[in-house]
Amino acid sequence: DIVMTQSPDSLAVSLGERATFNCKSSQSILSSSNNENYLAWYQQKPGQPPKLLIYRASTRESGVPDRFSGSGSGTDFTLTISSLQAEDVAVYYCQQYYLIPVTFGPGTKVDIK
Amino acid sequence: QLQLQESGPGQVKPSETLSLTCTVSGASISTGPYRWGWIRQPPGKGLEWIAAIYYTGDTAYNPSLKSRVTISADMSRNQFSLKLTSLTAADTAVYYCARLHRHGSAWYTVDPWGQGTLVTVSS
């Protein structure tokens, strides 16, 4: 299985400031045939199911605010919230869908400082 | 608007079989291109994909659970179901049903998710 790791485990950021966190896969999830990275990001607010934010490492799902952006390639990926809002308090998970079984990282918890 | 709702017992005894059903409204599970599946989340922990099914009958399972899991669909009721046998305390989790989007030759992103149902394995 591809193992996904995330860092940090948690972070606290002031409202309006930038939040950046990382995801690493145990092997490359970049397709050589189409140059796509099969990496998604999810947001899980307390008491709610996860919600898909980004796929293909950097493509925002419809309706996701543009303060969320994804980057990276191969094995190293980053999710950035450019200006943290109160409603962004959540756990963020990365997921690879390059190989079965699809696997998720352990999550990064984001709080307000 | 697509909605998924899990139903099943909240508590099951060790060694017994868990049966969960997901009722889908706002979309038909008997046409493509989406798959339908199950993911679980132990309390306070991360996410584990369990299984997926396509309207053609094609299924896919997490190898770590494959020997104990069966996914099936009832197209007439627009429902799909999960059976998990030989339960232990390690199977205690919130179980989510969800729509899965297969990306070409790659596999699944997951959206949307049901609200989830907590299953506790305890005697």
mmCIF file of C-alpha atoms in Angstrom:
data_model
loop_
_atom_site.group_PDB
_atom_site.id
_atom_site.type_symbol
_atom_site.label_atom_id
_atom_site.label_comp_id
_atom_site.label_asym_id
_atom_site.label_seq_id
_atom_site.Cartn_x
_atom_site.Cartn_y
_atom_site.Cartn_z
ATOM 1 C CA ASP A 1 0.000 0.000 0.000
ATOM 2 C CA ILE A 2 1.070 3.584 -0.554
ATOM 3 C CA VAL A 3 1.572 5.195 2.854
ATOM 4 C CA MET A 4 0.593 8.840 3.189
ATOM 5 C CA THR A 5 2.139 11.018 5.890
ATOM 6 C CA GLN A 6 1.178 14.578 6.831
ATOM 7 C CA SER A 7 2.905 17.353 8.727
ATOM 8 C CA PRO A 8 2.460 19.002 11.075
ATOM 9 C CA ASP A 9 -0.063 17.051 13.133
ATOM 10 C CA SER A 10 -1.693 20.355 14.058
ATOM 11 C CA LEU A 11 -1.170 24.059 13.661
ATOM 12 C CA ALA A 12 -2.760 27.250 14.911
ATOM 13 C CA VAL A 13 -2.880 30.294 12.667
ATOM 14 C CA SER A 14 -4.258 33.789 13.227
ATOM 15 C CA LEU A 15 -7.329 34.849 11.292
ATOM 16 C CA GLY A 16 -6.347 36.263 7.933
ATOM 17 C CA GLU A 17 -2.915 34.647 7.995
ATOM 18 C CA ARG A 18 -1.580 31.923 5.718
ATOM 19 C CA ALA A 19 -1.774 28.253 6.702
ATOM 20 C CA THR A 20 0.439 25.737 4.948
ATOM 21 C CA PHE A 21 0.683 22.025 5.547
ATOM 22 C CA ASN A 22 2.266 19.101 3.850
ATOM 23 C CA CYS A 23 1.572 15.606 2.587
ATOM 24 C CA LYS A 24 4.090 12.999 1.489
ATOM 25 C CA SER A 25 3.511 9.697 -0.286
ATOM 26 C CA SER A 26 5.744 6.632 0.128
ATOM 27 C CA GLN A 27 6.089 6.386 -3.653
ATOM 28 C CA SER A 28 5.466 8.670 -6.573
ATOM 29 C CA ILE A 29 1.814 9.229 -7.455
ATOM 30 C CA LEU A 30 2.633 11.022 -10.688
ATOM 31 C CA SER A 31 1.323 9.301 -13.781
ATOM 32 C CA SER A 32 3.935 9.116 -16.521
ATOM 33 C CA SER A 33 1.236 8.724 -19.177
ATOM 34 C CA ASN A 34 -0.593 12.003 -18.563
ATOM 35 C CA ASN A 35 1.632 13.886 -16.090
ATOM 36 C CA GLU A 36 -1.176 14.019 -13.506
ATOM 37 C CA ASN A 37 -0.617 13.675 -9.783
ATOM 38 C CA TYR A 38 -3.328 11.520 -8.255
ATOM 39 C CA LEU A 39 -3.579 13.410 -4.985
ATOM 40 C CA ALA A 40 -6.710 14.815 -3.353
ATOM 41 C CA TRP A 41 -7.323 16.980 -0.294
ATOM 42 C CA TYR A 42 -10.358 16.785 2.002
ATOM 43 C CA GLN A 43 -11.663 19.019 4.760
ATOM 44 C CA GLN A 44 -13.464 17.514 7.758
ATOM 45 C CA LYS A 45 -15.155 19.921 10.126
ATOM 46 C CA PRO A 46 -16.109 18.737 13.616
ATOM 47 C CA GLY A 47 -19.077 16.365 13.550
ATOM 48 C CA GLN A 48 -19.246 16.343 9.752
ATOM 49 C CA PRO A 49 -18.121 13.960 7.013
ATOM 50 C CA PRO A 50 -15.115 14.904 4.912
ATOM 51 C CA LYS A 51 -15.584 17.166 1.912
ATOM 52 C CA LEU A 52 -13.485 17.019 -1.236
ATOM 53 C CA LEU A 53 -11.562 20.265 -1.778
ATOM 54 C CA ILE A 54 -8.899 19.528 -4.375
ATOM 55 C CA TYR A 55 -8.002 16.731 -6.781
ATOM 56 C CA ARG A 56 -5.185 16.209 -9.280
ATOM 57 C CA ALA A 57 -3.064 17.905 -6.594
ATOM 58 C CA SER A 58 -4.138 21.407 -7.596
ATOM 59 C CA THR A 59 -7.631 21.409 -9.164
ATOM 60 C CA ARG A 60 -10.243 22.940 -6.878
ATOM 61 C CA GLU A 61 -13.609 21.220 -6.679
ATOM 62 C CA SER A 62 -16.526 23.372 -7.812
ATOM 63 C CA GLY A 63 -17.572 25.844 -5.124
ATOM 64 C CA VAL A 64 -14.336 25.661 -3.118
ATOM 65 C CA PRO A 65 -13.066 29.164 -2.263
ATOM 66 C CA ASP A 66 -9.953 30.250 -4.111
ATOM 67 C CA ARG A 67 -8.087 30.842 -0.854
ATOM 68 C CA PHE A 68 -7.483 27.078 -0.939
ATOM 69 C CA SER A 69 -4.682 26.000 -3.259
ATOM 70 C CA GLY A 70 -2.767 22.798 -3.760
ATOM 71 C CA SER A 71 0.676 22.260 -5.160
ATOM 72 C CA GLY A 72 3.413 19.665 -5.467
ATOM 73 C CA SER A 73 4.341 16.704 -7.597
ATOM 74 C CA GLY A 74 5.688 13.195 -7.323
ATOM 75 C CA THR A 75 5.795 12.471 -3.608
ATOM 76 C CA ASP A 76 5.567 15.893 -1.947
ATOM 77 C CA PHE A 77 2.446 18.023 -1.818
ATOM 78 C CA THR A 78 1.210 21.134 -0.042
ATOM 79 C CA LEU A 79 -2.187 22.613 0.767
ATOM 80 C CA THR A 80 -2.242 26.351 1.419
ATOM 81 C CA ILE A 81 -5.031 28.456 2.859
ATOM 82 C CA SER A 82 -4.028 31.971 1.844
ATOM 83 C CA SER A 83 -6.105 33.836 4.433
ATOM 84 C CA LEU A 84 -7.499 31.691 7.212
ATOM 85 C CA GLN A 85 -11.176 32.172 8.032
ATOM 86 C CA ALA A 86 -13.002 30.971 11.123
ATOM 87 C CA GLU A 87 -14.958 28.457 9.053
ATOM 88 C CA ASP A 88 -11.701 26.794 7.958
ATOM 89 C CA VAL A 89 -11.164 25.205 11.383
ATOM 90 C CA ALA A 90 -11.056 21.519 10.480
ATOM 91 C CA VAL A 91 -8.895 18.481 9.949
ATOM 92 C CA TYR A 92 -7.406 18.265 6.475
ATOM 93 C CA TYR A 93 -6.613 14.881 4.918
ATOM 94 C CA CYS A 94 -4.666 14.053 1.801
ATOM 95 C CA GLN A 95 -5.476 10.945 -0.241
ATOM 96 C CA GLN A 96 -3.713 9.120 -3.055
ATOM 97 C CA TYR A 97 -5.809 7.489 -5.749
ATOM 98 C CA TYR A 98 -2.927 6.269 -7.890
ATOM 99 C CA LEU A 99 -3.145 2.684 -6.660
ATOM 100 C CA ILE A 100 -5.666 0.437 -4.953
ATOM 101 C CA PRO A 101 -6.236 0.557 -2.060
ATOM 102 C CA VAL A 102 -6.700 4.310 -2.073
ATOM 103 C CA THR A 103 -5.133 5.559 1.159
ATOM 104 C CA PHE A 104 -5.435 8.639 3.306
ATOM 105 C CA GLY A 105 -2.966 10.533 5.431
ATOM 106 C CA PRO A 106 -3.505 10.856 9.187
ATOM 107 C CA GLY A 107 -4.648 14.461 8.903
ATOM 108 C CA THR A 108 -3.545 17.944 9.968
ATOM 109 C CA LYS A 109 -5.739 19.779 12.464
ATOM 110 C CA VAL A 110 -6.053 23.523 11.852
ATOM 111 C CA ASP A 111 -7.146 25.870 14.645
ATOM 112 C CA ILE A 112 -7.321 29.611 15.199
ATOM 113 C CA LYS A 113 -4.471 31.157 17.191
ATOM 114 C CA GLN B 1 -29.291 17.240 -4.812
ATOM 115 C CA LEU B 2 -27.467 13.989 -4.190
ATOM 116 C CA GLN B 3 -27.842 12.596 -0.682
ATOM 117 C CA LEU B 4 -26.608 9.377 0.904
ATOM 118 C CA GLN B 5 -27.929 7.964 4.166
ATOM 119 C CA GLU B 6 -26.433 5.062 6.096
ATOM 120 C CA SER B 7 -28.582 2.742 8.170
ATOM 121 C CA GLY B 8 -27.770 -0.201 10.387
ATOM 122 C CA PRO B 9 -27.204 -1.266 13.986
ATOM 123 C CA GLY B 10 -25.281 1.007 16.303
ATOM 124 C CA GLN B 11 -23.832 -1.874 18.278
ATOM 125 C CA VAL B 12 -22.748 -5.350 17.293
ATOM 126 C CA LYS B 13 -21.203 -8.147 19.338
ATOM 127 C CA PRO B 14 -17.687 -9.466 18.705
ATOM 128 C CA SER B 15 -17.484 -12.288 16.154
ATOM 129 C CA GLU B 16 -20.841 -11.273 14.646
ATOM 130 C CA THR B 17 -21.556 -9.806 11.192
ATOM 131 C CA LEU B 18 -22.235 -6.131 10.521
ATOM 132 C CA SER B 19 -24.761 -5.231 7.855
ATOM 133 C CA LEU B 20 -25.095 -1.631 6.689
ATOM 134 C CA THR B 21 -27.221 -0.120 3.937
ATOM 135 C CA CYS B 22 -26.812 3.153 2.095
ATOM 136 C CA THR B 23 -29.884 4.732 0.535
ATOM 137 C CA VAL B 24 -29.123 7.115 -2.325
ATOM 138 C CA SER B 25 -31.452 9.919 -3.369
ATOM 139 C CA GLY B 26 -30.965 12.451 -6.137
ATOM 140 C CA ALA B 27 -29.044 10.084 -8.423
ATOM 141 C CA SER B 28 -29.355 6.562 -9.751
ATOM 142 C CA ILE B 29 -26.808 3.929 -8.784
ATOM 143 C CA SER B 30 -27.856 1.832 -11.797
ATOM 144 C CA THR B 31 -26.067 4.029 -14.323
ATOM 145 C CA GLY B 32 -22.472 5.198 -14.651
ATOM 146 C CA PRO B 33 -20.044 6.806 -14.450
ATOM 147 C CA TYR B 34 -19.783 6.833 -10.693
ATOM 148 C CA ARG B 35 -18.956 4.029 -8.291
ATOM 149 C CA TRP B 36 -20.440 3.727 -4.820
ATOM 150 C CA GLY B 37 -18.555 2.676 -1.742
ATOM 151 C CA TRP B 38 -17.767 2.556 1.946
ATOM 152 C CA ILE B 39 -15.101 4.252 4.041
ATOM 153 C CA ARG B 40 -14.654 4.024 7.809
ATOM 154 C CA GLN B 41 -13.081 6.156 10.513
ATOM 155 C CA PRO B 42 -12.277 4.774 13.986
ATOM 156 C CA PRO B 43 -12.990 7.322 16.740
ATOM 157 C CA GLY B 44 -10.348 10.034 16.723
ATOM 158 C CA LYS B 45 -8.422 8.368 13.899
ATOM 159 C CA GLY B 46 -7.973 8.528 10.147
ATOM 160 C CA LEU B 47 -9.896 7.264 7.142
ATOM 161 C CA GLU B 48 -9.818 3.766 5.633
ATOM 162 C CA TRP B 49 -11.395 2.891 2.291
ATOM 163 C CA ILE B 50 -13.260 -0.435 2.464
ATOM 164 C CA ALA B 51 -14.971 -1.311 -0.814
ATOM 165 C CA ALA B 52 -16.557 -0.041 -4.028
ATOM 166 C CA ILE B 53 -19.187 -1.247 -6.470
ATOM 167 C CA TYR B 54 -20.174 -0.254 -10.020
ATOM 168 C CA TYR B 55 -23.605 -0.735 -11.602
ATOM 169 C CA THR B 56 -22.150 -3.450 -13.839
ATOM 170 C CA GLY B 57 -21.477 -5.521 -10.737
ATOM 171 C CA ASP B 58 -17.737 -4.855 -10.705
ATOM 172 C CA THR B 59 -16.415 -4.631 -7.171
ATOM 173 C CA ALA B 60 -13.147 -3.613 -5.530
ATOM 174 C CA TYR B 61 -11.986 -4.272 -1.991
ATOM 175 C CA ASN B 62 -9.256 -3.114 0.342
ATOM 176 C CA PRO B 63 -6.969 -6.168 0.522
ATOM 177 C CA SER B 64 -6.657 -5.718 4.290
ATOM 178 C CA LEU B 65 -10.381 -6.386 4.679
ATOM 179 C CA LYS B 66 -11.218 -8.391 1.567
ATOM 180 C CA SER B 67 -11.594 -11.744 3.306
ATOM 181 C CA ARG B 68 -14.302 -10.331 5.589
ATOM 182 C CA VAL B 69 -16.160 -7.845 3.352
ATOM 183 C CA THR B 70 -18.918 -8.063 0.782
ATOM 184 C CA ILE B 71 -20.409 -5.086 -1.040
ATOM 185 C CA SER B 72 -23.643 -5.442 -2.996
ATOM 186 C CA ALA B 73 -26.291 -3.275 -4.624
ATOM 187 C CA ASP B 74 -30.074 -3.331 -4.962
ATOM 188 C CA MET B 75 -30.745 -1.271 -8.064
ATOM 189 C CA SER B 76 -34.538 -1.439 -7.617
ATOM 190 C CA ARG B 77 -34.254 0.296 -4.253
ATOM 191 C CA ASN B 78 -31.326 2.531 -5.216
ATOM 192 C CA GLN B 79 -29.378 1.139 -2.288
ATOM 193 C CA PHE B 80 -26.029 -0.507 -1.759
ATOM 194 C CA SER B 81 -24.900 -2.504 1.243
ATOM 195 C CA LEU B 82 -21.875 -3.645 3.199
ATOM 196 C CA LYS B 83 -21.373 -6.865 5.132
ATOM 197 C CA LEU B 84 -18.383 -7.230 7.437
ATOM 198 C CA THR B 85 -17.873 -10.538 9.217
ATOM 199 C CA SER B 86 -15.937 -11.715 12.272
ATOM 200 C CA LEU B 87 -16.077 -8.366 14.010
ATOM 201 C CA THR B 88 -13.603 -7.293 16.682
ATOM 202 C CA ALA B 89 -13.221 -4.128 18.719
ATOM 203 C CA ALA B 90 -10.857 -2.846 16.014
ATOM 204 C CA ASP B 91 -13.859 -2.578 13.686
ATOM 205 C CA THR B 92 -15.455 0.064 15.912
ATOM 206 C CA ALA B 93 -15.740 3.135 13.681
ATOM 207 C CA VAL B 94 -17.951 5.628 11.943
ATOM 208 C CA TYR B 95 -18.913 4.006 8.645
ATOM 209 C CA TYR B 96 -19.535 6.352 5.722
ATOM 210 C CA CYS B 97 -21.136 5.543 2.417
ATOM 211 C CA ALA B 98 -20.147 7.727 -0.490
ATOM 212 C CA ARG B 99 -20.050 8.290 -4.219
ATOM 213 C CA LEU B 100 -16.719 7.465 -5.787
ATOM 214 C CA HIS B 101 -15.341 9.089 -8.903
ATOM 215 C CA ARG B 102 -12.908 6.959 -10.842
ATOM 216 C CA HIS B 103 -10.318 9.027 -12.694
ATOM 217 C CA GLY B 104 -9.401 7.259 -15.918
ATOM 218 C CA SER B 105 -6.798 4.594 -15.246
ATOM 219 C CA ALA B 106 -6.411 5.818 -11.673
ATOM 220 C CA TRP B 107 -8.807 5.157 -8.847
ATOM 221 C CA TYR B 108 -11.278 7.032 -6.674
ATOM 222 C CA THR B 109 -11.839 10.401 -5.161
ATOM 223 C CA VAL B 110 -14.769 10.474 -2.763
ATOM 224 C CA ASP B 111 -17.603 12.992 -2.862
ATOM 225 C CA PRO B 112 -20.139 13.424 -1.480
ATOM 226 C CA TRP B 113 -20.155 11.430 1.739
ATOM 227 C CA GLY B 114 -23.096 10.368 3.871
ATOM 228 C CA GLN B 115 -23.296 11.681 7.411
ATOM 229 C CA GLY B 116 -21.873 8.426 8.746
ATOM 230 C CA THR B 117 -23.089 5.924 11.295
ATOM 231 C CA LEU B 118 -21.170 4.924 14.413
ATOM 232 C CA VAL B 119 -20.832 1.187 14.872
ATOM 233 C CA THR B 120 -19.533 -0.053 18.201
ATOM 234 C CA VAL B 121 -18.324 -3.621 18.537
ATOM 235 C CA SER B 122 -18.870 -4.643 22.125
ATOM 236 C CA SER B 123 -20.396 -7.456 24.104
#
